Short mmCIF file of C-alpha atoms and ligand atoms in Angstrom, two decimals:
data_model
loop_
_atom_site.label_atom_id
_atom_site.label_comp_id
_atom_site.label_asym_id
_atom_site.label_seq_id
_atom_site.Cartn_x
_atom_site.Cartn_y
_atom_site.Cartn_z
CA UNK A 1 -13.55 -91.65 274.06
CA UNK A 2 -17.67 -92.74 273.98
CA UNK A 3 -19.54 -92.78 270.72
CA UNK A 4 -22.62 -93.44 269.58
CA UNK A 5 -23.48 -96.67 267.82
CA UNK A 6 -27.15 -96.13 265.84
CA UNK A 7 -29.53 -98.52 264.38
CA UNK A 8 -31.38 -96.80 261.95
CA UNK A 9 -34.62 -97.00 260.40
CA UNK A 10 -36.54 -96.39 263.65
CA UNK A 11 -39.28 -93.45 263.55
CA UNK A 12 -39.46 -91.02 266.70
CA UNK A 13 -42.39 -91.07 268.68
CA UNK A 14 -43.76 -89.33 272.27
CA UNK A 15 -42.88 -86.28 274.02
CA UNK A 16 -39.68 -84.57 274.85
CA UNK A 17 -39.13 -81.58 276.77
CA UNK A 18 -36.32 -79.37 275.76
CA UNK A 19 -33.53 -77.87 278.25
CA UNK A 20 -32.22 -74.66 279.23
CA UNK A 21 -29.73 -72.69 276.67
CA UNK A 22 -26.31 -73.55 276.61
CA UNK A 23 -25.84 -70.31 274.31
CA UNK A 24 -28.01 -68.23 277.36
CA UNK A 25 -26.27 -70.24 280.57
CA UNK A 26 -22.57 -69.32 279.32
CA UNK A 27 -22.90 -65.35 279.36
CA UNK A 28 -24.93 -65.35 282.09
CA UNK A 29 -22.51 -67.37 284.14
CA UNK A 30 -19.99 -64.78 283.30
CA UNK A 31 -22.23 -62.25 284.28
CA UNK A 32 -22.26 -63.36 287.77
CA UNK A 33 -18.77 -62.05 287.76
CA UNK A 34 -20.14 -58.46 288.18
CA UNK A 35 -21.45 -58.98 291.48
CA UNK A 36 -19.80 -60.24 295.00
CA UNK A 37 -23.26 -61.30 296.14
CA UNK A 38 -24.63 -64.70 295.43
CA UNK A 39 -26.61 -65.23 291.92
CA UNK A 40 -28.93 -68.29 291.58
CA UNK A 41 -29.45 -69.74 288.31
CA UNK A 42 -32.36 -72.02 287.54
CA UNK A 43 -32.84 -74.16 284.67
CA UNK A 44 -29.39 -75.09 283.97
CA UNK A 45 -28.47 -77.67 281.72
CA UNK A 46 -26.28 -80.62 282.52
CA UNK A 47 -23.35 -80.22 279.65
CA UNK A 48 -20.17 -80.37 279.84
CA UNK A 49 -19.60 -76.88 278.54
CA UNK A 50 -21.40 -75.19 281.60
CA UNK A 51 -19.47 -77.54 284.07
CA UNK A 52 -16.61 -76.52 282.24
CA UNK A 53 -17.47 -72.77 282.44
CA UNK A 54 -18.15 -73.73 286.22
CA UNK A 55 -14.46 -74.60 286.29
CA UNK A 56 -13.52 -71.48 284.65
CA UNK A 57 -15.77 -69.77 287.43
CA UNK A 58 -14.03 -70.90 290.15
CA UNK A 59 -10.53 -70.51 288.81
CA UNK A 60 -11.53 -66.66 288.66
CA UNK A 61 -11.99 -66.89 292.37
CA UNK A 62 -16.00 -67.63 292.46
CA UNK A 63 -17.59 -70.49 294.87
CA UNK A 64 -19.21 -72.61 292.39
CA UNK A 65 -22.25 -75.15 293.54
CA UNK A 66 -24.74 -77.23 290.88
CA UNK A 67 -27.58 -78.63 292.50
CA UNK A 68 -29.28 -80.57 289.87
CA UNK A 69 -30.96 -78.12 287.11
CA UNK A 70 -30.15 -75.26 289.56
CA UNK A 71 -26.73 -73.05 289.88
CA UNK A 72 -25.51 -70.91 292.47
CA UNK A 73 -22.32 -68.59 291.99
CA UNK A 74 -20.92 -66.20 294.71
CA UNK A 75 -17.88 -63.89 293.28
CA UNK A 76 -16.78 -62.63 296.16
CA UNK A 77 -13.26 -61.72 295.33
CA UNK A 78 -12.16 -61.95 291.92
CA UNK A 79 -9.13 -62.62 289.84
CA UNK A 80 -8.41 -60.96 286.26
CA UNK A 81 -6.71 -64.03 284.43
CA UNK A 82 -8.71 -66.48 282.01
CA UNK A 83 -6.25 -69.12 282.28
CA UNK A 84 -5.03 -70.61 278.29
CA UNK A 85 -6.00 -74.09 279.49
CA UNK A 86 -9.47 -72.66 280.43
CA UNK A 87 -10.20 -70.54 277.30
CA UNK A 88 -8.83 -72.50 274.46
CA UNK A 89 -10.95 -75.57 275.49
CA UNK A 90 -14.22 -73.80 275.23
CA UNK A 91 -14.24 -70.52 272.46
CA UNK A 92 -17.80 -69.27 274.21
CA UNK A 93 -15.56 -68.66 277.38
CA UNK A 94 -14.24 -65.16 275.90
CA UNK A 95 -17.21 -63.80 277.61
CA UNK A 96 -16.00 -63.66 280.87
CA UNK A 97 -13.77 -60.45 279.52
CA UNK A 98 -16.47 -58.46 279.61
CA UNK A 99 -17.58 -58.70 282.71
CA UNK A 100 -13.91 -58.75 284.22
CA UNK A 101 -13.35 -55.47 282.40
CA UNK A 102 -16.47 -54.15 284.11
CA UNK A 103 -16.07 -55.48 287.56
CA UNK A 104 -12.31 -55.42 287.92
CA UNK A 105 -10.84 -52.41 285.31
CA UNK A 106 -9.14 -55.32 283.94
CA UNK A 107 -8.49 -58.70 282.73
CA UNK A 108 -6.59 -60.83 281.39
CA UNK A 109 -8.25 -63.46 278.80
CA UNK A 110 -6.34 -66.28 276.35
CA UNK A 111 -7.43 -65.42 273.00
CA UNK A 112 -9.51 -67.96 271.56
CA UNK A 113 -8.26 -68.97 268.28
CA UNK A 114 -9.83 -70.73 265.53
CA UNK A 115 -11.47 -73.90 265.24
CA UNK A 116 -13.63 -76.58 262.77
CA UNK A 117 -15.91 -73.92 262.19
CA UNK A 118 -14.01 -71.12 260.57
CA UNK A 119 -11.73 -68.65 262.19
CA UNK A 120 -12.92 -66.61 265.87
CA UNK A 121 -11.70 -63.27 265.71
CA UNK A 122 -12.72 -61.03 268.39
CA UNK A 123 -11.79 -57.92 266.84
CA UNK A 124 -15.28 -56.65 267.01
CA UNK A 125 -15.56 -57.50 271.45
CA UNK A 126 -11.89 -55.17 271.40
CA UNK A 127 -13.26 -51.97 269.55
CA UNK A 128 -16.71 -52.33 271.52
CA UNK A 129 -14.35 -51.96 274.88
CA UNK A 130 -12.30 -49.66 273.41
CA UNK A 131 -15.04 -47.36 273.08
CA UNK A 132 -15.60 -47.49 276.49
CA UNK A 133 -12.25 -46.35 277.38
CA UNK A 134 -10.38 -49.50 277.84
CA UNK A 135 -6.95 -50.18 276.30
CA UNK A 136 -6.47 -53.57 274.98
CA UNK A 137 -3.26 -55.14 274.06
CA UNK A 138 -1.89 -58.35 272.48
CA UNK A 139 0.42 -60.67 274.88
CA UNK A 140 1.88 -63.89 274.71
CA UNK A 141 -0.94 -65.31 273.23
CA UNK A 142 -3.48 -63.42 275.73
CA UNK A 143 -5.76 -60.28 275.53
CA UNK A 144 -4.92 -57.67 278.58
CA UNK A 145 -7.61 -55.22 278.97
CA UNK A 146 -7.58 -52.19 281.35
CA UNK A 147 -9.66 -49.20 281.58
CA UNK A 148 -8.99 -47.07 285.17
CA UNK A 149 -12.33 -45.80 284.28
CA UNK A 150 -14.83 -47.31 282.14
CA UNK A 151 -17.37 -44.39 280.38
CA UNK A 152 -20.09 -44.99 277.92
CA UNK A 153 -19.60 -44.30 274.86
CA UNK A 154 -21.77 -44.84 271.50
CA UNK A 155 -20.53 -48.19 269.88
CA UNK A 156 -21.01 -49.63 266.58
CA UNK A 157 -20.44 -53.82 266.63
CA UNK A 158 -21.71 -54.41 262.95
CA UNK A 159 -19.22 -57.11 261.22
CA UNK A 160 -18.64 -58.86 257.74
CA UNK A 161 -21.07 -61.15 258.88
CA UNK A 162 -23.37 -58.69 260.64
CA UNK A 163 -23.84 -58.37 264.61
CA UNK A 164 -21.69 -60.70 266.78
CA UNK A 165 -23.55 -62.71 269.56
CA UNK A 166 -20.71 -63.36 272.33
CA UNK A 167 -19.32 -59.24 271.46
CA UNK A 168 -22.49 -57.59 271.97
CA UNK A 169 -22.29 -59.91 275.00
CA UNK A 170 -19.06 -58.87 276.73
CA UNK A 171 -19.94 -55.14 275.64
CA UNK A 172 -23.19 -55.14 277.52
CA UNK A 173 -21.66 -56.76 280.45
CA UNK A 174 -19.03 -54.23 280.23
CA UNK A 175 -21.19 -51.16 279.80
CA UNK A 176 -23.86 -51.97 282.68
CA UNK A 177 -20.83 -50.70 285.42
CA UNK A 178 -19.83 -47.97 283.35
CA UNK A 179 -20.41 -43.97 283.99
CA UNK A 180 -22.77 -42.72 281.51
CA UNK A 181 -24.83 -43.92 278.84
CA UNK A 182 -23.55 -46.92 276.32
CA UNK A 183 -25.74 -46.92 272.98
CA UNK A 184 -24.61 -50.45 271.18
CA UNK A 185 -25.90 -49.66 267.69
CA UNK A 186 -25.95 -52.97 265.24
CA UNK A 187 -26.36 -55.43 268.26
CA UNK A 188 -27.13 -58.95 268.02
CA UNK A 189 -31.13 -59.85 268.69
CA UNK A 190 -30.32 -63.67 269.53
CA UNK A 191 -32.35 -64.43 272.47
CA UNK A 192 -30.02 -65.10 274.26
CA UNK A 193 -28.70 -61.91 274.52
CA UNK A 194 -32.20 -60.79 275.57
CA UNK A 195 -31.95 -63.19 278.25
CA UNK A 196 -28.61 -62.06 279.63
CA UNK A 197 -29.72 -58.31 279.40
CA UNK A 198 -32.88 -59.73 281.76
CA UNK A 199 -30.79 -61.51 284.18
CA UNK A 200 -28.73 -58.01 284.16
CA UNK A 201 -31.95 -55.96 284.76
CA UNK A 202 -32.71 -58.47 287.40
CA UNK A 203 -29.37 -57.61 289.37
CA UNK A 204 -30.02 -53.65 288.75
CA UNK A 205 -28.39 -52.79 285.64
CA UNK A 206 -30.33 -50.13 283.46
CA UNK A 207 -30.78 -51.87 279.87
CA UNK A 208 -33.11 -50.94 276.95
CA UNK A 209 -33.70 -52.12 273.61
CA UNK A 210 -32.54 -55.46 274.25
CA UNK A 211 -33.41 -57.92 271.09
CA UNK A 212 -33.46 -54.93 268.70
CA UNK A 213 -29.88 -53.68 266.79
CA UNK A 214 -29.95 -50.53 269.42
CA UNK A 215 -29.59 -51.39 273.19
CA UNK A 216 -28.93 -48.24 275.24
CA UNK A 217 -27.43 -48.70 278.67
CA UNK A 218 -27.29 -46.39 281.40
CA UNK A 219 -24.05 -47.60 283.85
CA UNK A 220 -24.67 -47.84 287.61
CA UNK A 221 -22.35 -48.01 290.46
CA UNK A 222 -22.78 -51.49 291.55
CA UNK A 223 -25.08 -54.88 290.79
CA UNK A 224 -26.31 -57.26 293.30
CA UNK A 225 -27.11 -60.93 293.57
CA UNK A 226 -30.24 -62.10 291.27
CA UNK A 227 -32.21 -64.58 290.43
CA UNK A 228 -32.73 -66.27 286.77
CA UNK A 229 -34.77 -68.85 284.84
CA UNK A 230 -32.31 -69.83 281.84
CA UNK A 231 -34.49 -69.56 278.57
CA UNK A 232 -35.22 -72.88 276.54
CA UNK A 233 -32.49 -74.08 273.73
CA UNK A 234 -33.91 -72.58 270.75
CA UNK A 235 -31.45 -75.22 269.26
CA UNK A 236 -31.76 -78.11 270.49
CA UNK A 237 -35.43 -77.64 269.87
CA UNK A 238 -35.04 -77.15 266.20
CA UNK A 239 -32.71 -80.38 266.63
CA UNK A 240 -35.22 -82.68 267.76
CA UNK A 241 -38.06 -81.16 265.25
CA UNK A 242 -35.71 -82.36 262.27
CA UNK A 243 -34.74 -85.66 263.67
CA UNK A 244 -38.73 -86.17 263.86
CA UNK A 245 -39.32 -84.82 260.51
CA UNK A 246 -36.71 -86.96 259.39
CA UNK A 247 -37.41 -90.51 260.52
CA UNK A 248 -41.10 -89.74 259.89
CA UNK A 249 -42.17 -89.91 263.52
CA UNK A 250 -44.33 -87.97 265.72
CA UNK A 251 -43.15 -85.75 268.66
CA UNK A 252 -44.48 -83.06 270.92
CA UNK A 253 -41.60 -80.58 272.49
CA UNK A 254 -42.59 -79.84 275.70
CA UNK A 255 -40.85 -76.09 276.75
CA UNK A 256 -40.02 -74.92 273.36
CA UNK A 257 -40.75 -71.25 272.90
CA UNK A 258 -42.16 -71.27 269.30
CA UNK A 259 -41.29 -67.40 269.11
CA UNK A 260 -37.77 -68.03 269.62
CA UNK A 261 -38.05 -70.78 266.46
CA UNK A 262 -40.33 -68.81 263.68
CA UNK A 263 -37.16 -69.18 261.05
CA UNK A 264 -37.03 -72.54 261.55
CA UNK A 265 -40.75 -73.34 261.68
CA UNK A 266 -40.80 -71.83 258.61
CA UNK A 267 -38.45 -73.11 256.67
CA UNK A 268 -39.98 -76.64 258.23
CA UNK A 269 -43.35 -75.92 257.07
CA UNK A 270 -42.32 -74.76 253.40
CA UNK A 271 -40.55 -78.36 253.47
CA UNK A 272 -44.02 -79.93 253.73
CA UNK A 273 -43.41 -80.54 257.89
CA UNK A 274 -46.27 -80.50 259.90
CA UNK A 275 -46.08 -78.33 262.68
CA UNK A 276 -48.55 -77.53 265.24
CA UNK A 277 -49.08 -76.04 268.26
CA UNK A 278 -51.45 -76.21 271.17
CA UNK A 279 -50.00 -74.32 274.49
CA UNK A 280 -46.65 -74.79 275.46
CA UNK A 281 -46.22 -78.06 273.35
CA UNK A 282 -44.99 -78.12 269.91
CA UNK A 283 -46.23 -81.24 267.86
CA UNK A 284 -43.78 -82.03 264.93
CA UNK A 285 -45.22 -84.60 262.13
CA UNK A 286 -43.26 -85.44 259.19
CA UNK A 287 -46.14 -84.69 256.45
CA UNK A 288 -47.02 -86.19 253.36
CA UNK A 289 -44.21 -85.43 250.98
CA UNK A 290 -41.01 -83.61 251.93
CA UNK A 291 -40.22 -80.95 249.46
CA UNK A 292 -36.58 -78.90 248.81
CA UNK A 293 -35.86 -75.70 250.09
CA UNK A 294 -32.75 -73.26 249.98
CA UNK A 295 -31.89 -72.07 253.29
CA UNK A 296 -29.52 -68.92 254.29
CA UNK A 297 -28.26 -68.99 257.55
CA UNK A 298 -28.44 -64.98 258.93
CA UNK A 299 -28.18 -63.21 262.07
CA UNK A 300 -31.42 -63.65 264.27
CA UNK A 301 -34.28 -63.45 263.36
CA UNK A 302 -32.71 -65.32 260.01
CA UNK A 303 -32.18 -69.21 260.00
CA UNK A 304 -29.49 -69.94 262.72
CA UNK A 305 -26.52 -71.23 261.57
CA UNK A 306 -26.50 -73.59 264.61
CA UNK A 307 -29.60 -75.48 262.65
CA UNK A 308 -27.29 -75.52 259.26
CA UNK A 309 -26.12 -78.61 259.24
CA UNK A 310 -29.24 -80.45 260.71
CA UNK A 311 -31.44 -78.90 258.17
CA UNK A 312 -28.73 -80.24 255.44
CA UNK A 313 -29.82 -84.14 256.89
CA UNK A 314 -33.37 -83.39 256.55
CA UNK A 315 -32.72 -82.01 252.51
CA UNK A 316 -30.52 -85.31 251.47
CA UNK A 317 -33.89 -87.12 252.62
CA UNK A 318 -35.91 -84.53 250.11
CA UNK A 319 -36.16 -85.29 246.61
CA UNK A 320 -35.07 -82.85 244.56
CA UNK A 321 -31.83 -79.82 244.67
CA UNK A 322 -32.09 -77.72 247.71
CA UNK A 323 -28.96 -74.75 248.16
CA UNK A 324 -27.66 -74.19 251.80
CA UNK A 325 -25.89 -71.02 251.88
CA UNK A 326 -23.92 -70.25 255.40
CA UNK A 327 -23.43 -66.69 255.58
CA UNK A 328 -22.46 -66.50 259.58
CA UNK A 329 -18.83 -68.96 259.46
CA UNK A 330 -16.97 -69.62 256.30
CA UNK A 331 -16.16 -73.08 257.18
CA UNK A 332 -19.29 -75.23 258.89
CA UNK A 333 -19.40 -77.27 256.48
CA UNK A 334 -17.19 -80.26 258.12
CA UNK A 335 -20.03 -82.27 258.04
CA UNK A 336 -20.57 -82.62 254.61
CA UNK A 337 -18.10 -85.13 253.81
CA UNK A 338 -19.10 -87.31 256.97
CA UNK A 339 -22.61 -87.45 255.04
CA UNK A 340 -21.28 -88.16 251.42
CA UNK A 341 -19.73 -91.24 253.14
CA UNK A 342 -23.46 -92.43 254.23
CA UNK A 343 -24.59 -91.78 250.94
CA UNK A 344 -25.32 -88.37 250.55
CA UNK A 345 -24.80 -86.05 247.22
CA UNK A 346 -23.76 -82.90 248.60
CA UNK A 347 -21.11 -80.28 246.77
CA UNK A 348 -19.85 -77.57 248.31
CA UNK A 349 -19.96 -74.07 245.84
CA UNK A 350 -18.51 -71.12 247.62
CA UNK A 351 -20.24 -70.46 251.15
CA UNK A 352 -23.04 -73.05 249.50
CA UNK A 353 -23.67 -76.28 249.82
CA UNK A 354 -25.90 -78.02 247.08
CA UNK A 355 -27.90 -81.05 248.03
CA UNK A 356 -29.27 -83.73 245.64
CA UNK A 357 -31.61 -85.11 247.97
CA UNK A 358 -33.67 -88.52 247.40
CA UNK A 359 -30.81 -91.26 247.75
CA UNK A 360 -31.10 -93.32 250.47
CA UNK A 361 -28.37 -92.88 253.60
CA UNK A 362 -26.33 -95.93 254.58
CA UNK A 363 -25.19 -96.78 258.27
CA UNK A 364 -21.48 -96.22 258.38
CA UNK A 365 -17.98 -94.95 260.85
CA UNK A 366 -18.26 -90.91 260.95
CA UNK A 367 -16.32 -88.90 263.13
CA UNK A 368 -18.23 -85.74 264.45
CA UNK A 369 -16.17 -82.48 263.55
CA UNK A 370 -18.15 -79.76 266.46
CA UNK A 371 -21.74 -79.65 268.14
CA UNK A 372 -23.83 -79.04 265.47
CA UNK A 373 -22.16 -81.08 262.82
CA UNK A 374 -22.69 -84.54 265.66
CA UNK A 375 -26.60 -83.71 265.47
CA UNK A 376 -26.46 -84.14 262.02
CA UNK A 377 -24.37 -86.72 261.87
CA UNK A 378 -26.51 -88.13 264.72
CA UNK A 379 -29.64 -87.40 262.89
CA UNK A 380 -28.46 -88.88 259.64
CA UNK A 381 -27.54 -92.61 261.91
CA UNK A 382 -31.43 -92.59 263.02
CA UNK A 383 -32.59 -92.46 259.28
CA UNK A 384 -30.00 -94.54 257.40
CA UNK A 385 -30.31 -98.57 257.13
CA UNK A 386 -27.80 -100.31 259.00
CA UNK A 387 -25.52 -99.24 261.97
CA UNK A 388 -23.91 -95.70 262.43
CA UNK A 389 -21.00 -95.70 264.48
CA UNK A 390 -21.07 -91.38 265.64
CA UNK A 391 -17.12 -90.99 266.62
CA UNK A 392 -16.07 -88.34 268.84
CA UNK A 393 -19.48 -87.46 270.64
CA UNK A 394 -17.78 -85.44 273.30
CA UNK A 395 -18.35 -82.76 271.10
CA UNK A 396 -22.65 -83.17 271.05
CA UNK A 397 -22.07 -83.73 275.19
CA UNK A 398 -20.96 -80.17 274.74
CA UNK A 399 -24.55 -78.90 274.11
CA UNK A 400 -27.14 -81.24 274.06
CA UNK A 401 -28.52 -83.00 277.49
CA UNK A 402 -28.38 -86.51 277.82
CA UNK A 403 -29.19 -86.32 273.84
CA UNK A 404 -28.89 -90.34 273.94
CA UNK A 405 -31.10 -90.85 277.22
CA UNK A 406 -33.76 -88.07 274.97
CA UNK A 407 -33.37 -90.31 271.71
CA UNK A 408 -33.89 -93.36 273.79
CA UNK A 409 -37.31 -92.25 275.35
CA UNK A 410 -38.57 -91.53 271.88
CA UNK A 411 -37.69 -95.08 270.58
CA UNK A 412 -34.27 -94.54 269.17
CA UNK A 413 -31.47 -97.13 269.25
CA UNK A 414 -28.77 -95.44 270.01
CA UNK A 415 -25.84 -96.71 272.40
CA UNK A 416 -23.35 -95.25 273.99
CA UNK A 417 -20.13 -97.28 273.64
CA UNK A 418 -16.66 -97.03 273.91
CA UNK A 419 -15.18 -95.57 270.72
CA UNK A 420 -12.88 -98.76 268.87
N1 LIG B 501 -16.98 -62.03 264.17
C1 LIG B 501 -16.04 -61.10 263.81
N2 LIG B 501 -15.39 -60.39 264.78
C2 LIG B 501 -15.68 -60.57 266.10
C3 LIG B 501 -16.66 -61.52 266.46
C4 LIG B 501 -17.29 -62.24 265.46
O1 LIG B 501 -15.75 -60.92 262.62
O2 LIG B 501 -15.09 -59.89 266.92
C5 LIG B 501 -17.67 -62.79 263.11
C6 LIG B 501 -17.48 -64.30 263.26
O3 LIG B 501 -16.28 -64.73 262.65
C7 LIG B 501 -18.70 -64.83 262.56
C8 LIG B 501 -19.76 -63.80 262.90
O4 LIG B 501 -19.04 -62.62 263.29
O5 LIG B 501 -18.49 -64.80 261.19
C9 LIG B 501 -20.72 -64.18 264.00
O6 LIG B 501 -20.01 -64.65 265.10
P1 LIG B 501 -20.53 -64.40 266.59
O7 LIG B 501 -19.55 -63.52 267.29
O8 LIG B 501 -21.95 -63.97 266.58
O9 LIG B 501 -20.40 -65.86 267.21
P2 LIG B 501 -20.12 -66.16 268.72
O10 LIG B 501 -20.75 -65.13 269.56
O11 LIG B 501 -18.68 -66.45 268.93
C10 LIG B 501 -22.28 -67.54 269.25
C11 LIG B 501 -22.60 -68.95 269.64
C12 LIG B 501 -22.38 -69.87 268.45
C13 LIG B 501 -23.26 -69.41 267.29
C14 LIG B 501 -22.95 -67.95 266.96
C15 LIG B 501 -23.84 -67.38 265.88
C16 LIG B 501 -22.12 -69.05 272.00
C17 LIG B 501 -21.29 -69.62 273.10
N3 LIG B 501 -21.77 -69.36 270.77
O12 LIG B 501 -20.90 -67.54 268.90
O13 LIG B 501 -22.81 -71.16 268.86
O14 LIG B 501 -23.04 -70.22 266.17
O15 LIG B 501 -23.09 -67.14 268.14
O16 LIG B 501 -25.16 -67.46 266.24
O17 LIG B 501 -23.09 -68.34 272.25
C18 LIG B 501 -22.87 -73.51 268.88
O18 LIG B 501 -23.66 -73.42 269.84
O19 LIG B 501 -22.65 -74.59 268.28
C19 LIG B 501 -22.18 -72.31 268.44
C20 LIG B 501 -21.09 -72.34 267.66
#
């Protein structure tokens, strides 16, 4: 297994340009399911989550070809069964029901489970397709699906923790090949589900509202091959403005869309971050004096929860208390103790996590828990004195693009070596 071994201490400097969305990429991968014609997909990027939903792809029957940043899927004939192997290795892969459901009449998906970050239920991607008509049953461990005929229907995917990204997902993709007209009320407005109900659009489905709670669908009979540019990562953006806010550097994001990132800009700016922007770059300056914040992660257009634990670095660099409340998964907070053992003063109250910021961070072994909680772990090695030994950084290879190769450019020392 590789890790990352850090020397601290080492301000960021120079440009970076940010990838496509590995949030955006999945879904729309799936989506290709919905059409036997060939679907090209530009600005892909290199993680091992997409070649893994590449795998899951072509296990569904699809031909399957990368060609550097660009991705080409033809789903000629298709198969109804996501695989337990497949699913349980990646939970974003429960999106390929939808489209299964809509292309096929049925499917057969391994339910995802929990995992670090707080339990998965999909309760809310079931009732969304049993509104259109489909019948959905528990199995050995797998959800079956089947609907002889798919109708629209209105459908209501508001949660405990408001919309759901990957449901309003799989409900869309079900809904575009259904008779009638599907009003999702209490959708998700991530981006990313704008930019699958584009690349939809783009092979003929009939989608409105997209990005607002209300996205009405009117069903067609069939979707052809398209075309797609995959959005920016909103994330790994935000990722790479904190790691320069935190070592007190200097970079300029080249790609980021800045209207996908006004939460976190925000929140950035109110922490004394200088942020500006000329074009399509993004300049990111640490500022004179960092100040505390509290931060609630919400539903788009809120703070992402993604940025949570990054943010959480940046605030045990900030004099002062600063109160991190996750509102989206009731466990992401994994990360916490991996900090406390570099130095940090952290407590956890409830879904809050209360940072005594000021004390300086100390090199040390941490094991990364998921994606998000490696950045911060990997964020916290580039400030703190000594060496950081990041454990278990198959997890940040899920999401961010040659993340060490990035670092590198900008003057980081980070290594990837073997893990002891
Ligand atoms: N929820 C339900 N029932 C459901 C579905 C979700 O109660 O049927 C709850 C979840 O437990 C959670 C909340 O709703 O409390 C939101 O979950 P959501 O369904 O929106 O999450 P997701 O679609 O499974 C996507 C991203 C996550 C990101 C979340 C929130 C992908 C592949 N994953 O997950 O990304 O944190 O939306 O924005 O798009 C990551 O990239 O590190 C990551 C975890």
């Amino acid at each position: 297994m590789d890790s990352f071994k850090i020397r601290g201490g080492v301000p960021l400097r120079g440009d970076v340009t940010i990838s496509g969305a590995k949030n955006s990429v999945l879904p729309i991968m799936a989506a290709t399911l919905l059409t036997p014609e060939p679907c090209v997909i530009r600005r892909v990027p290199n993680l091992s989550d997409v070649k893994f939903m590449g795998e899951i792809l072509r296990s569904l029957g699809a031909e399957v070809a990368f060609d550097k940043e660009t991705l080409t899927v033809k789903a000629e004939r298709v198969n109804g069964v996501g695989d337990y192997e497949m699913v349980r290795k990646m939970r974003g892969s429960i999106c390929i029901l939808g489209p299964l459901l809509g292309r096929l009449r049925k499917a057969k998906v391994s339910l995802p489970g929990g995992c670090v970050i707080g339990a998965r239920p999909i309760d809310l991607h079931l009732k969304g397709v049993r509104a259109l008509g489909a019948k959905t049953r528990i199995q050995g461990g797998y959800v079956c699906v089947s609907a002889p005929r798919l109708t629209g229907a209105e459908v209501f995917l508001g949660g405990r923790s408001g919309p759901t990204v990957l449901g309003t997902a799989n409900v869309l993709m079900a809904s575009v090949l259904a008779e009638g007209v599907t009003i999702i009320q209490s959708a998700a407005c991530e981006p990313e589900v704008v930019d699958l109900a584009n690349f939809l659009t783009s092979m003929g489905a009939r989608i409105q509202g997209a990005g607002s709670p209300t996205i009405t669908v009117h069903g067609v009979k069939e979707l052809h091959g398209a075309e797609h540019e995959v959005i920016p990562d909103r994330i790994e953006a935000a990722t790479f403005m904190i790691a320069a806010a935190a070592t007190g550097g200097d970079v300029t994001l080249h790609g980021a869309r800045t209207d996908h990132l006004t939460a976190v800009i925000d929140k950035l700016r109110e922490a004394g971050v200088r942020i500006e922007r000329s074009g399509a770059l993004l300049k990111v300056t640490r500022g004179r004096k960092l100040k505390p914040v509290d931060v609630t992660t919400l539903p788009y257009a809120g703070f992402p929860t993604d940025v949570q634990a990054q943010m959480m670095v940046l605030m045990t660099l900030t004099p002062g208390i600063s109160i991190i409340t996750e509102r989206i998964f009731e466990s992401r907070f994994m990360h916490v103790s991996e900090l406390g053992r570099m130095g940090a003063e952290i407590a956890i109250e409830g879904p809050s996590a209360i940072v005594k910021g000021g004390a300086p961070l100390s090199g040390a072994p941490v094991m990364a828990s998921d994606l998000r909680a490696s950045a911060a772990l990997v964020i916290a090695g580039l400030v703190a004195d000594g060496t950081t030994q990041v454990n278990r950084i198959y997890h940040i290879d899920r999401g961010y693009e040659s993340i060490d190769d990035k670092l590198r450019s900008l003057g980081a020392r980070v290594e990837r070596v073997e893990e002891p």
